[in-house]
């Protein structure tokens, strides 16, 4: 059924269709019996809960950052069976992102290329939206992660200030944080993955985290999202730092700048231009990164696997490499809103 709908949706611009489809789904969910019907039909086949970072995740299948950047579709994503949603990347000030078009499908590769450039409503608006949602859905078990970044205009030497602003604003309304220094679409951002820059940002956030945590309570889980393009030496640095700063986990991995081994013709890739590649071509590399970190640390640092997950087998491969949970983005576009159910029928950690 979705394969038919997909054919139709793929006739239109990828970014516009994203919002059209989600808003249509949202409208449907406003009608009580339709919402109930959808909830029942997308319900994961088997519950796959996890207690991690002191949080209870109703399901290990989450939605990766960048899909619901502005926290607009949380209830609808819950209807689709996701156990957690990572909102963002949000930045201190709202920003429009790069010029359109900036999201491209590569159907031959079951992939996407994007250069969105952290388009978002800004952390204040998103925090207010989340506060309202939490008040209205106090009994929801959905876990919400806050993925934070820096504005394009902020120079890298001041990046730590942007991360602090986002952290403080979202502290009361998200369950965990992910520091994003790995998107390829903000000029210079990935240079922040270098050891000294990362140390400054993360140790500063941990200090604030402990200041904001009421006595007797657990600090907010703080994770770092890394690029799949890091060298072994760079991953080693990240792991050392994660252990030193007592990060709660890593998300591996973001989109890649590589264009290796694609079926899409070189001329098409050239016409699309710069951006991060996601989807099937990322599956092997991101799983390798997960495996490397898990083996190196003996599982001391929990890793959330992200990259190319379309099926239960893909999720199981991430888990076999050591991932404690998984996140999906591009698979949703190709497999449709029943993707959580489909994965859950084949994968139980
Ligand atoms: C259009 C698009 C926008 C994205 N935006 C973000 C973002 O804002 N922050 C982030 O950390 N990752 C972002 N990502 C990366 C995804 O969260 C995910 O890590 C990556 O796409 C690999 O997973 P996938 O192969 O399942 O898509 C984005 C991905 C896509 C396709």
mmCIF file of C-alpha atoms and ligand atoms in Angstrom:
data_model
loop_
_atom_site.group_PDB
_atom_site.id
_atom_site.type_symbol
_atom_site.label_atom_id
_atom_site.label_comp_id
_atom_site.label_asym_id
_atom_site.label_seq_id
_atom_site.Cartn_x
_atom_site.Cartn_y
_atom_site.Cartn_z
ATOM 1 C CA UNK A 1 0.000 0.000 0.000
ATOM 2 C CA UNK A 2 2.705 2.514 1.047
ATOM 3 C CA UNK A 3 4.731 1.589 -2.052
ATOM 4 C CA UNK A 4 1.850 3.013 -4.128
ATOM 5 C CA UNK A 5 1.532 6.142 -2.013
ATOM 6 C CA UNK A 6 5.304 6.531 -2.180
ATOM 7 C CA UNK A 7 5.234 6.524 -5.971
ATOM 8 C CA UNK A 8 2.824 9.444 -5.842
ATOM 9 C CA UNK A 9 4.690 11.316 -3.108
ATOM 10 C CA UNK A 10 8.000 10.905 -4.952
ATOM 11 C CA UNK A 11 6.556 12.916 -7.859
ATOM 12 C CA UNK A 12 6.807 16.055 -5.722
ATOM 13 C CA UNK A 13 9.592 18.036 -4.085
ATOM 14 C CA UNK A 14 11.000 16.018 -1.162
ATOM 15 C CA UNK A 15 10.880 18.725 1.507
ATOM 16 C CA UNK A 16 7.367 19.952 0.665
ATOM 17 C CA UNK A 17 6.065 16.390 0.647
ATOM 18 C CA UNK A 18 7.591 15.768 4.063
ATOM 19 C CA UNK A 19 5.501 18.523 5.635
ATOM 20 C CA UNK A 20 2.436 17.774 3.509
ATOM 21 C CA UNK A 21 2.456 14.105 4.544
ATOM 22 C CA UNK A 22 3.054 14.810 8.233
ATOM 23 C CA UNK A 23 0.404 17.545 8.359
ATOM 24 C CA UNK A 24 -2.116 15.282 6.618
ATOM 25 C CA UNK A 25 -1.367 12.537 9.124
ATOM 26 C CA UNK A 26 -1.773 15.081 11.923
ATOM 27 C CA UNK A 27 -5.182 16.115 10.598
ATOM 28 C CA UNK A 28 -6.273 12.474 10.499
ATOM 29 C CA UNK A 29 -5.102 11.967 14.078
ATOM 30 C CA UNK A 30 -7.360 14.804 15.259
ATOM 31 C CA UNK A 31 -10.363 12.549 14.684
ATOM 32 C CA UNK A 32 -10.592 10.228 17.662
ATOM 33 C CA UNK A 33 -11.563 6.977 15.977
ATOM 34 C CA UNK A 34 -9.034 7.465 13.142
ATOM 35 C CA UNK A 35 -6.313 8.090 15.682
ATOM 36 C CA UNK A 36 -7.298 4.909 17.543
ATOM 37 C CA UNK A 37 -7.351 2.936 14.313
ATOM 38 C CA UNK A 38 -3.923 4.221 13.273
ATOM 39 C CA UNK A 39 -2.475 3.572 16.722
ATOM 40 C CA UNK A 40 -3.724 -0.006 16.579
ATOM 41 C CA UNK A 41 -2.478 -0.596 13.051
ATOM 42 C CA UNK A 42 1.030 0.839 13.709
ATOM 43 C CA UNK A 43 1.439 -0.738 17.138
ATOM 44 C CA UNK A 44 4.824 -2.475 17.372
ATOM 45 C CA UNK A 45 4.461 -6.262 17.145
ATOM 46 C CA UNK A 46 6.424 -6.793 20.326
ATOM 47 C CA UNK A 47 7.257 -4.252 22.997
ATOM 48 C CA UNK A 48 10.992 -3.744 23.063
ATOM 49 C CA UNK A 49 11.551 -1.570 26.109
ATOM 50 C CA UNK A 50 14.862 -0.469 27.566
ATOM 51 C CA UNK A 51 16.016 1.287 30.687
ATOM 52 C CA UNK A 52 18.992 3.390 29.725
ATOM 53 C CA UNK A 53 20.586 6.504 31.172
ATOM 54 C CA UNK A 54 18.043 6.144 33.984
ATOM 55 C CA UNK A 55 15.179 6.587 31.477
ATOM 56 C CA UNK A 56 12.512 4.091 30.561
ATOM 57 C CA UNK A 57 12.216 3.822 26.756
ATOM 58 C CA UNK A 58 8.941 2.066 25.815
ATOM 59 C CA UNK A 59 10.589 0.892 22.615
ATOM 60 C CA UNK A 60 14.193 0.873 21.334
ATOM 61 C CA UNK A 61 13.215 2.222 17.931
ATOM 62 C CA UNK A 62 13.469 5.998 17.813
ATOM 63 C CA UNK A 63 13.191 8.773 15.283
ATOM 64 C CA UNK A 64 16.531 10.409 14.464
ATOM 65 C CA UNK A 65 17.165 14.134 14.682
ATOM 66 C CA UNK A 66 16.193 16.343 11.773
ATOM 67 C CA UNK A 67 12.833 14.711 11.050
ATOM 68 C CA UNK A 68 10.837 16.688 13.603
ATOM 69 C CA UNK A 69 13.248 19.548 14.121
ATOM 70 C CA UNK A 70 10.657 21.845 15.691
ATOM 71 C CA UNK A 71 8.751 19.322 17.834
ATOM 72 C CA UNK A 72 5.594 19.671 15.767
ATOM 73 C CA UNK A 73 4.598 16.028 15.350
ATOM 74 C CA UNK A 74 5.313 14.289 18.657
ATOM 75 C CA UNK A 75 1.848 12.808 19.173
ATOM 76 C CA UNK A 76 1.697 11.589 15.570
ATOM 77 C CA UNK A 77 5.120 9.941 15.871
ATOM 78 C CA UNK A 78 3.933 8.243 19.037
ATOM 79 C CA UNK A 79 0.934 6.914 17.080
ATOM 80 C CA UNK A 80 3.431 5.446 14.594
ATOM 81 C CA UNK A 81 5.001 3.437 17.417
ATOM 82 C CA UNK A 82 8.261 5.296 17.983
ATOM 83 C CA UNK A 83 9.582 4.857 21.504
ATOM 84 C CA UNK A 84 11.532 8.083 21.412
ATOM 85 C CA UNK A 85 11.947 11.138 19.238
ATOM 86 C CA UNK A 86 15.020 13.313 18.991
ATOM 87 C CA UNK A 87 13.901 16.847 18.213
ATOM 88 C CA UNK A 88 16.256 19.376 16.611
ATOM 89 C CA UNK A 89 18.857 20.156 15.752
ATOM 90 C CA UNK A 90 17.824 23.392 17.415
ATOM 91 C CA UNK A 91 19.995 26.489 17.593
ATOM 92 C CA UNK A 92 19.770 29.529 19.906
ATOM 93 C CA UNK A 93 18.324 31.806 17.218
ATOM 94 C CA UNK A 94 15.814 30.718 14.606
ATOM 95 C CA UNK A 95 17.379 30.253 11.196
ATOM 96 C CA UNK A 96 16.047 29.619 7.712
ATOM 97 C CA UNK A 97 18.713 27.131 6.660
ATOM 98 C CA UNK A 98 20.185 26.850 3.185
ATOM 99 C CA UNK A 99 18.449 27.812 -0.034
ATOM 100 C CA UNK A 100 15.923 25.344 -1.475
ATOM 101 C CA UNK A 101 15.975 22.790 -2.955
ATOM 102 C CA UNK A 102 18.084 21.206 -0.240
ATOM 103 C CA UNK A 103 16.677 17.691 0.117
ATOM 104 C CA UNK A 104 17.088 15.144 -2.696
ATOM 105 C CA UNK A 105 16.034 11.531 -3.153
ATOM 106 C CA UNK A 106 18.347 8.895 -4.620
ATOM 107 C CA UNK A 107 15.808 6.090 -5.240
ATOM 108 C CA UNK A 108 18.333 3.811 -6.957
ATOM 109 C CA UNK A 109 20.349 3.813 -3.727
ATOM 110 C CA UNK A 110 17.453 4.089 -1.288
ATOM 111 C CA UNK A 111 19.181 7.188 -0.001
ATOM 112 C CA UNK A 112 18.778 10.924 0.524
ATOM 113 C CA UNK A 113 21.152 13.835 0.236
ATOM 114 C CA UNK A 114 20.370 16.889 2.352
ATOM 115 C CA UNK A 115 21.927 20.258 2.995
ATOM 116 C CA UNK A 116 19.174 21.675 5.189
ATOM 117 C CA UNK A 117 21.585 23.770 7.277
ATOM 118 C CA UNK A 118 19.830 23.588 10.669
ATOM 119 C CA UNK A 119 16.593 25.272 9.613
ATOM 120 C CA UNK A 120 14.627 25.575 12.851
ATOM 121 C CA UNK A 121 12.338 27.840 14.872
ATOM 122 C CA UNK A 122 15.011 28.640 17.460
ATOM 123 C CA UNK A 123 15.344 27.134 20.903
ATOM 124 C CA UNK A 124 12.919 29.455 22.741
ATOM 125 C CA UNK A 125 9.985 28.648 20.449
ATOM 126 C CA UNK A 126 10.771 24.925 20.469
ATOM 127 C CA UNK A 127 11.140 24.863 24.270
ATOM 128 C CA UNK A 128 7.757 26.594 24.706
ATOM 129 C CA UNK A 129 6.158 24.102 22.297
ATOM 130 C CA UNK A 130 7.654 21.180 24.200
ATOM 131 C CA UNK A 131 6.532 22.581 27.540
ATOM 132 C CA UNK A 132 2.974 22.801 26.279
ATOM 133 C CA UNK A 133 3.109 19.318 24.774
ATOM 134 C CA UNK A 134 4.427 17.842 28.012
ATOM 135 C CA UNK A 135 1.682 19.533 30.030
ATOM 136 C CA UNK A 136 -0.983 18.205 27.685
ATOM 137 C CA UNK A 137 0.506 14.702 27.489
ATOM 138 C CA UNK A 138 1.760 14.204 31.023
ATOM 139 C CA UNK A 139 1.027 10.476 30.910
ATOM 140 C CA UNK A 140 2.803 9.846 27.602
ATOM 141 C CA UNK A 141 5.724 7.419 27.895
ATOM 142 C CA UNK A 142 7.392 8.935 24.793
ATOM 143 C CA UNK A 143 10.999 9.888 25.539
ATOM 144 C CA UNK A 144 12.157 13.142 23.993
ATOM 145 C CA UNK A 145 15.765 13.885 23.181
ATOM 146 C CA UNK A 146 17.010 17.407 22.506
ATOM 147 C CA UNK A 147 19.574 17.597 19.728
ATOM 148 C CA UNK A 148 21.456 20.899 20.002
ATOM 149 C CA UNK A 149 23.705 22.856 17.663
ATOM 150 C CA UNK A 150 25.101 26.270 16.933
ATOM 151 C CA UNK A 151 23.874 29.055 14.676
ATOM 152 C CA UNK A 152 25.596 29.446 11.323
ATOM 153 C CA UNK A 153 26.746 32.974 12.202
ATOM 154 C CA UNK A 154 28.382 31.923 15.465
ATOM 155 C CA UNK A 155 32.136 31.476 15.042
ATOM 156 C CA UNK A 156 33.508 28.130 16.176
ATOM 157 C CA UNK A 157 35.431 29.694 19.084
ATOM 158 C CA UNK A 158 32.093 30.854 20.535
ATOM 159 C CA UNK A 159 30.207 27.656 19.727
ATOM 160 C CA UNK A 160 30.224 26.554 23.380
ATOM 161 C CA UNK A 161 28.010 29.536 24.213
ATOM 162 C CA UNK A 162 25.364 28.418 21.702
ATOM 163 C CA UNK A 163 25.372 24.891 23.115
ATOM 164 C CA UNK A 164 24.971 26.339 26.615
ATOM 165 C CA UNK A 165 22.003 28.498 25.579
ATOM 166 C CA UNK A 166 20.229 25.525 24.010
ATOM 167 C CA UNK A 167 21.032 23.298 26.967
ATOM 168 C CA UNK A 168 19.631 25.734 29.519
ATOM 169 C CA UNK A 169 16.483 26.495 27.507
ATOM 170 C CA UNK A 170 15.638 22.837 26.924
ATOM 171 C CA UNK A 171 16.746 21.481 30.292
ATOM 172 C CA UNK A 172 13.247 21.145 31.762
ATOM 173 C CA UNK A 173 11.511 19.901 28.642
ATOM 174 C CA UNK A 174 13.690 17.142 27.214
ATOM 175 C CA UNK A 175 14.699 13.814 28.728
ATOM 176 C CA UNK A 176 18.209 13.630 27.276
ATOM 177 C CA UNK A 177 20.571 15.773 25.228
ATOM 178 C CA UNK A 178 22.606 15.097 22.108
ATOM 179 C CA UNK A 179 25.384 17.479 21.150
ATOM 180 C CA UNK A 180 25.551 17.689 17.386
ATOM 181 C CA UNK A 181 28.943 18.640 15.983
ATOM 182 C CA UNK A 182 28.717 16.259 13.054
ATOM 183 C CA UNK A 183 26.324 17.721 10.487
ATOM 184 C CA UNK A 184 28.093 18.516 7.221
ATOM 185 C CA UNK A 185 25.800 21.429 6.330
ATOM 186 C CA UNK A 186 26.929 24.129 8.741
ATOM 187 C CA UNK A 187 30.291 25.428 7.549
ATOM 188 C CA UNK A 188 33.099 24.438 9.935
ATOM 189 C CA UNK A 189 30.813 22.576 12.371
ATOM 190 C CA UNK A 190 32.559 19.246 11.995
ATOM 191 C CA UNK A 191 35.869 20.843 13.005
ATOM 192 C CA UNK A 192 34.334 20.948 16.491
ATOM 193 C CA UNK A 193 34.810 17.168 16.602
ATOM 194 C CA UNK A 194 38.493 17.877 17.148
ATOM 195 C CA UNK A 195 39.585 16.969 20.688
ATOM 196 C CA UNK A 196 40.162 20.414 22.259
ATOM 197 C CA UNK A 197 36.979 21.974 20.880
ATOM 198 C CA UNK A 198 34.908 19.006 21.971
ATOM 199 C CA UNK A 199 36.490 19.039 25.410
ATOM 200 C CA UNK A 200 35.550 22.671 25.903
ATOM 201 C CA UNK A 201 31.937 22.262 24.792
ATOM 202 C CA UNK A 202 31.220 19.009 26.588
ATOM 203 C CA UNK A 203 32.970 19.707 29.883
ATOM 204 C CA UNK A 204 31.233 23.080 30.043
ATOM 205 C CA UNK A 205 27.837 21.438 29.445
ATOM 206 C CA UNK A 206 28.509 18.815 32.106
ATOM 207 C CA UNK A 207 29.335 21.564 34.615
ATOM 208 C CA UNK A 208 26.065 23.354 33.852
ATOM 209 C CA UNK A 209 24.246 20.038 33.894
ATOM 210 C CA UNK A 210 25.388 19.385 37.443
ATOM 211 C CA UNK A 211 24.573 22.946 38.511
ATOM 212 C CA UNK A 212 21.026 22.656 37.167
ATOM 213 C CA UNK A 213 20.352 19.202 38.614
ATOM 214 C CA UNK A 214 18.451 19.362 41.902
ATOM 215 C CA UNK A 215 20.282 17.629 44.741
ATOM 216 C CA UNK A 216 19.520 13.936 44.903
ATOM 217 C CA UNK A 217 18.361 13.839 41.261
ATOM 218 C CA UNK A 218 20.214 12.345 38.293
ATOM 219 C CA UNK A 219 21.911 14.743 35.863
ATOM 220 C CA UNK A 220 20.419 14.911 32.358
ATOM 221 C CA UNK A 221 21.893 12.232 30.105
ATOM 222 C CA UNK A 222 24.363 13.910 27.740
ATOM 223 C CA UNK A 223 25.308 12.201 24.481
ATOM 224 C CA UNK A 224 27.438 13.167 21.502
ATOM 225 C CA UNK A 225 26.566 12.487 17.868
ATOM 226 C CA UNK A 226 29.505 11.746 15.599
ATOM 227 C CA UNK A 227 30.095 11.630 11.859
ATOM 228 C CA UNK A 228 30.717 8.323 10.075
ATOM 229 C CA UNK A 229 33.648 9.952 8.292
ATOM 230 C CA UNK A 230 35.935 10.176 11.341
ATOM 231 C CA UNK A 231 39.283 8.399 11.148
ATOM 232 C CA UNK A 232 40.141 5.697 13.673
ATOM 233 C CA UNK A 233 42.372 8.204 15.498
ATOM 234 C CA UNK A 234 39.523 10.710 15.695
ATOM 235 C CA UNK A 235 37.133 8.058 17.010
ATOM 236 C CA UNK A 236 39.757 7.080 19.594
ATOM 237 C CA UNK A 237 39.934 10.718 20.721
ATOM 238 C CA UNK A 238 36.148 10.892 21.005
ATOM 239 C CA UNK A 239 36.059 7.694 23.054
ATOM 240 C CA UNK A 240 38.809 8.934 25.420
ATOM 241 C CA UNK A 241 36.958 12.163 25.897
ATOM 242 C CA UNK A 242 33.612 10.443 26.387
ATOM 243 C CA UNK A 243 35.140 8.375 29.170
ATOM 244 C CA UNK A 244 36.922 11.346 30.731
ATOM 245 C CA UNK A 245 33.862 13.599 30.739
ATOM 246 C CA UNK A 246 31.561 10.722 31.616
ATOM 247 C CA UNK A 247 29.289 11.175 28.678
ATOM 248 C CA UNK A 248 26.233 8.970 28.881
ATOM 249 C CA UNK A 249 26.498 7.753 25.321
ATOM 250 C CA UNK A 250 27.306 8.313 21.677
ATOM 251 C CA UNK A 251 25.045 8.433 18.641
ATOM 252 C CA UNK A 252 26.766 6.831 15.655
ATOM 253 C CA UNK A 253 26.368 8.130 13.114
ATOM 254 C CA UNK A 254 25.277 11.275 11.288
ATOM 255 C CA UNK A 255 25.141 11.587 7.484
ATOM 256 C CA UNK A 256 28.277 11.079 5.392
ATOM 257 C CA UNK A 257 29.997 13.338 2.879
ATOM 258 C CA UNK A 258 31.186 10.246 0.982
ATOM 259 C CA UNK A 259 29.637 9.406 -2.403
ATOM 260 C CA UNK A 260 31.355 6.022 -2.779
ATOM 261 C CA UNK A 261 29.677 2.955 -4.291
ATOM 262 C CA UNK A 262 26.426 4.608 -5.348
ATOM 263 C CA UNK A 263 24.170 3.440 -8.187
ATOM 264 C CA UNK A 264 23.005 6.993 -8.866
ATOM 265 C CA UNK A 265 24.870 8.369 -11.913
ATOM 266 C CA UNK A 266 27.781 10.708 -11.207
ATOM 267 C CA UNK A 267 26.120 13.424 -13.305
ATOM 268 C CA UNK A 268 23.035 13.361 -11.036
ATOM 269 C CA UNK A 269 25.217 13.515 -7.933
ATOM 270 C CA UNK A 270 27.099 16.435 -9.402
ATOM 271 C CA UNK A 271 23.868 18.261 -10.187
ATOM 272 C CA UNK A 272 22.645 17.734 -6.605
ATOM 273 C CA UNK A 273 25.894 19.040 -5.144
ATOM 274 C CA UNK A 274 27.010 19.196 -1.510
ATOM 275 C CA UNK A 275 25.191 17.636 1.407
ATOM 276 C CA UNK A 276 25.020 14.711 3.785
ATOM 277 C CA UNK A 277 24.164 11.298 2.392
ATOM 278 C CA UNK A 278 21.855 9.062 4.429
ATOM 279 C CA UNK A 279 20.042 5.764 3.967
ATOM 280 C CA UNK A 280 21.107 2.337 2.722
ATOM 281 C CA UNK A 281 24.633 3.317 1.573
ATOM 282 C CA UNK A 282 25.358 4.372 5.166
ATOM 283 C CA UNK A 283 24.356 1.086 6.759
ATOM 284 C CA UNK A 284 27.700 -0.741 6.669
ATOM 285 C CA UNK A 285 29.910 2.183 7.648
ATOM 286 C CA UNK A 286 27.718 3.309 10.538
ATOM 287 C CA UNK A 287 27.522 -0.271 11.832
ATOM 288 C CA UNK A 288 31.333 -0.488 11.630
ATOM 289 C CA UNK A 289 31.653 2.667 13.705
ATOM 290 C CA UNK A 290 29.218 1.284 16.296
ATOM 291 C CA UNK A 291 31.172 -1.989 16.437
ATOM 292 C CA UNK A 292 34.541 -0.281 16.741
ATOM 293 C CA UNK A 293 33.412 1.877 19.673
ATOM 294 C CA UNK A 294 31.649 -0.959 21.477
ATOM 295 C CA UNK A 295 34.615 -3.312 21.113
ATOM 296 C CA UNK A 296 37.130 -0.672 22.112
ATOM 297 C CA UNK A 297 35.236 0.295 25.264
ATOM 298 C CA UNK A 298 33.937 -3.170 26.113
ATOM 299 C CA UNK A 299 30.459 -1.656 26.056
ATOM 300 C CA UNK A 300 31.330 0.983 28.690
ATOM 301 C CA UNK A 301 29.794 3.728 26.559
ATOM 302 C CA UNK A 302 26.266 3.014 25.340
ATOM 303 C CA UNK A 303 25.953 3.634 21.602
ATOM 304 C CA UNK A 304 22.742 4.478 19.759
ATOM 305 C CA UNK A 305 22.938 3.177 16.189
ATOM 306 C CA UNK A 306 21.823 5.436 13.358
ATOM 307 C CA UNK A 307 22.375 4.990 9.648
ATOM 308 C CA UNK A 308 20.645 3.020 6.922
ATOM 309 C CA UNK A 309 18.159 1.122 9.076
ATOM 310 C CA UNK A 310 15.190 0.007 6.952
ATOM 311 C CA UNK A 311 14.400 -3.483 8.260
ATOM 312 C CA UNK A 312 14.467 -5.656 11.350
ATOM 313 C CA UNK A 313 17.653 -7.250 10.023
ATOM 314 C CA UNK A 314 19.318 -3.823 9.768
ATOM 315 C CA UNK A 315 18.351 -3.012 13.357
ATOM 316 C CA UNK A 316 19.560 -6.430 14.501
ATOM 317 C CA UNK A 317 22.913 -5.807 12.767
ATOM 318 C CA UNK A 318 23.337 -2.569 14.737
ATOM 319 C CA UNK A 319 22.445 -4.408 17.942
ATOM 320 C CA UNK A 320 24.879 -7.239 17.117
ATOM 321 C CA UNK A 321 27.565 -4.580 16.716
ATOM 322 C CA UNK A 322 26.729 -3.406 20.229
ATOM 323 C CA UNK A 323 24.112 -0.659 19.784
ATOM 324 C CA UNK A 324 21.720 -0.365 22.717
ATOM 325 C CA UNK A 325 18.983 1.287 20.659
ATOM 326 C CA UNK A 326 18.441 2.459 17.080
ATOM 327 C CA UNK A 327 17.191 5.549 15.298
ATOM 328 C CA UNK A 328 15.584 5.911 11.885
ATOM 329 C CA UNK A 329 15.260 8.706 9.343
ATOM 330 C CA UNK A 330 15.659 7.773 5.676
ATOM 331 C CA UNK A 331 14.069 4.346 6.161
ATOM 332 C CA UNK A 332 10.857 6.128 7.108
ATOM 333 C CA UNK A 333 10.735 7.846 3.708
ATOM 334 C CA UNK A 334 11.244 4.593 1.777
ATOM 335 C CA UNK A 335 9.327 2.165 4.014
ATOM 336 C CA UNK A 336 6.537 4.413 5.288
ATOM 337 C CA UNK A 337 4.877 5.039 8.643
ATOM 338 C CA UNK A 338 4.573 1.323 9.466
ATOM 339 C CA UNK A 339 8.369 1.046 9.662
ATOM 340 C CA UNK A 340 8.469 0.670 13.452
ATOM 341 C CA UNK A 341 5.932 -2.141 13.326
ATOM 342 C CA UNK A 342 7.816 -3.843 10.481
ATOM 343 C CA UNK A 343 11.145 -3.629 12.294
ATOM 344 C CA UNK A 344 9.625 -4.795 15.558
ATOM 345 C CA UNK A 345 8.263 -7.923 13.872
ATOM 346 C CA UNK A 346 11.814 -9.020 13.040
ATOM 347 C CA UNK A 347 13.930 -7.498 15.783
ATOM 348 C CA UNK A 348 13.764 -7.777 19.515
ATOM 349 C CA UNK A 349 16.892 -6.805 21.386
HETATM 350 C C1 LIG B 1 16.819 15.693 5.824
HETATM 351 C C2 LIG B 1 17.664 15.288 6.985
HETATM 352 C C3 LIG B 1 17.896 16.208 8.005
HETATM 353 C C4 LIG B 1 18.702 15.856 9.087
HETATM 354 N N1 LIG B 1 18.898 16.768 10.079
HETATM 355 C C5 LIG B 1 19.643 16.417 11.147
HETATM 356 C C6 LIG B 1 19.807 17.339 12.209
HETATM 357 O O1 LIG B 1 19.272 18.444 12.215
HETATM 358 N N2 LIG B 1 20.590 16.946 13.254
HETATM 359 C C7 LIG B 1 21.190 15.716 13.312
HETATM 360 O O2 LIG B 1 21.866 15.416 14.292
HETATM 361 N N3 LIG B 1 21.035 14.836 12.308
HETATM 362 C C8 LIG B 1 20.280 15.155 11.248
HETATM 363 N N4 LIG B 1 20.105 14.248 10.242
HETATM 364 C C9 LIG B 1 20.796 12.940 10.306
HETATM 365 C C10 LIG B 1 19.874 11.847 10.846
HETATM 366 O O3 LIG B 1 19.477 12.148 12.158
HETATM 367 C C11 LIG B 1 20.560 10.472 10.817
HETATM 368 O O4 LIG B 1 21.592 10.443 11.775
HETATM 369 C C12 LIG B 1 21.127 10.124 9.457
HETATM 370 O O5 LIG B 1 20.243 10.521 8.427
HETATM 371 C C13 LIG B 1 21.422 8.629 9.305
HETATM 372 O O6 LIG B 1 20.268 7.868 9.481
HETATM 373 P P1 LIG B 1 19.371 7.301 8.259
HETATM 374 O O7 LIG B 1 20.286 6.601 7.311
HETATM 375 O O8 LIG B 1 18.360 6.416 8.927
HETATM 376 O O9 LIG B 1 18.743 8.490 7.631
HETATM 377 C C14 LIG B 1 19.299 14.564 9.142
HETATM 378 C C15 LIG B 1 19.042 13.653 8.127
HETATM 379 C C16 LIG B 1 18.230 13.984 7.054
HETATM 380 C C17 LIG B 1 17.978 12.974 5.983
#
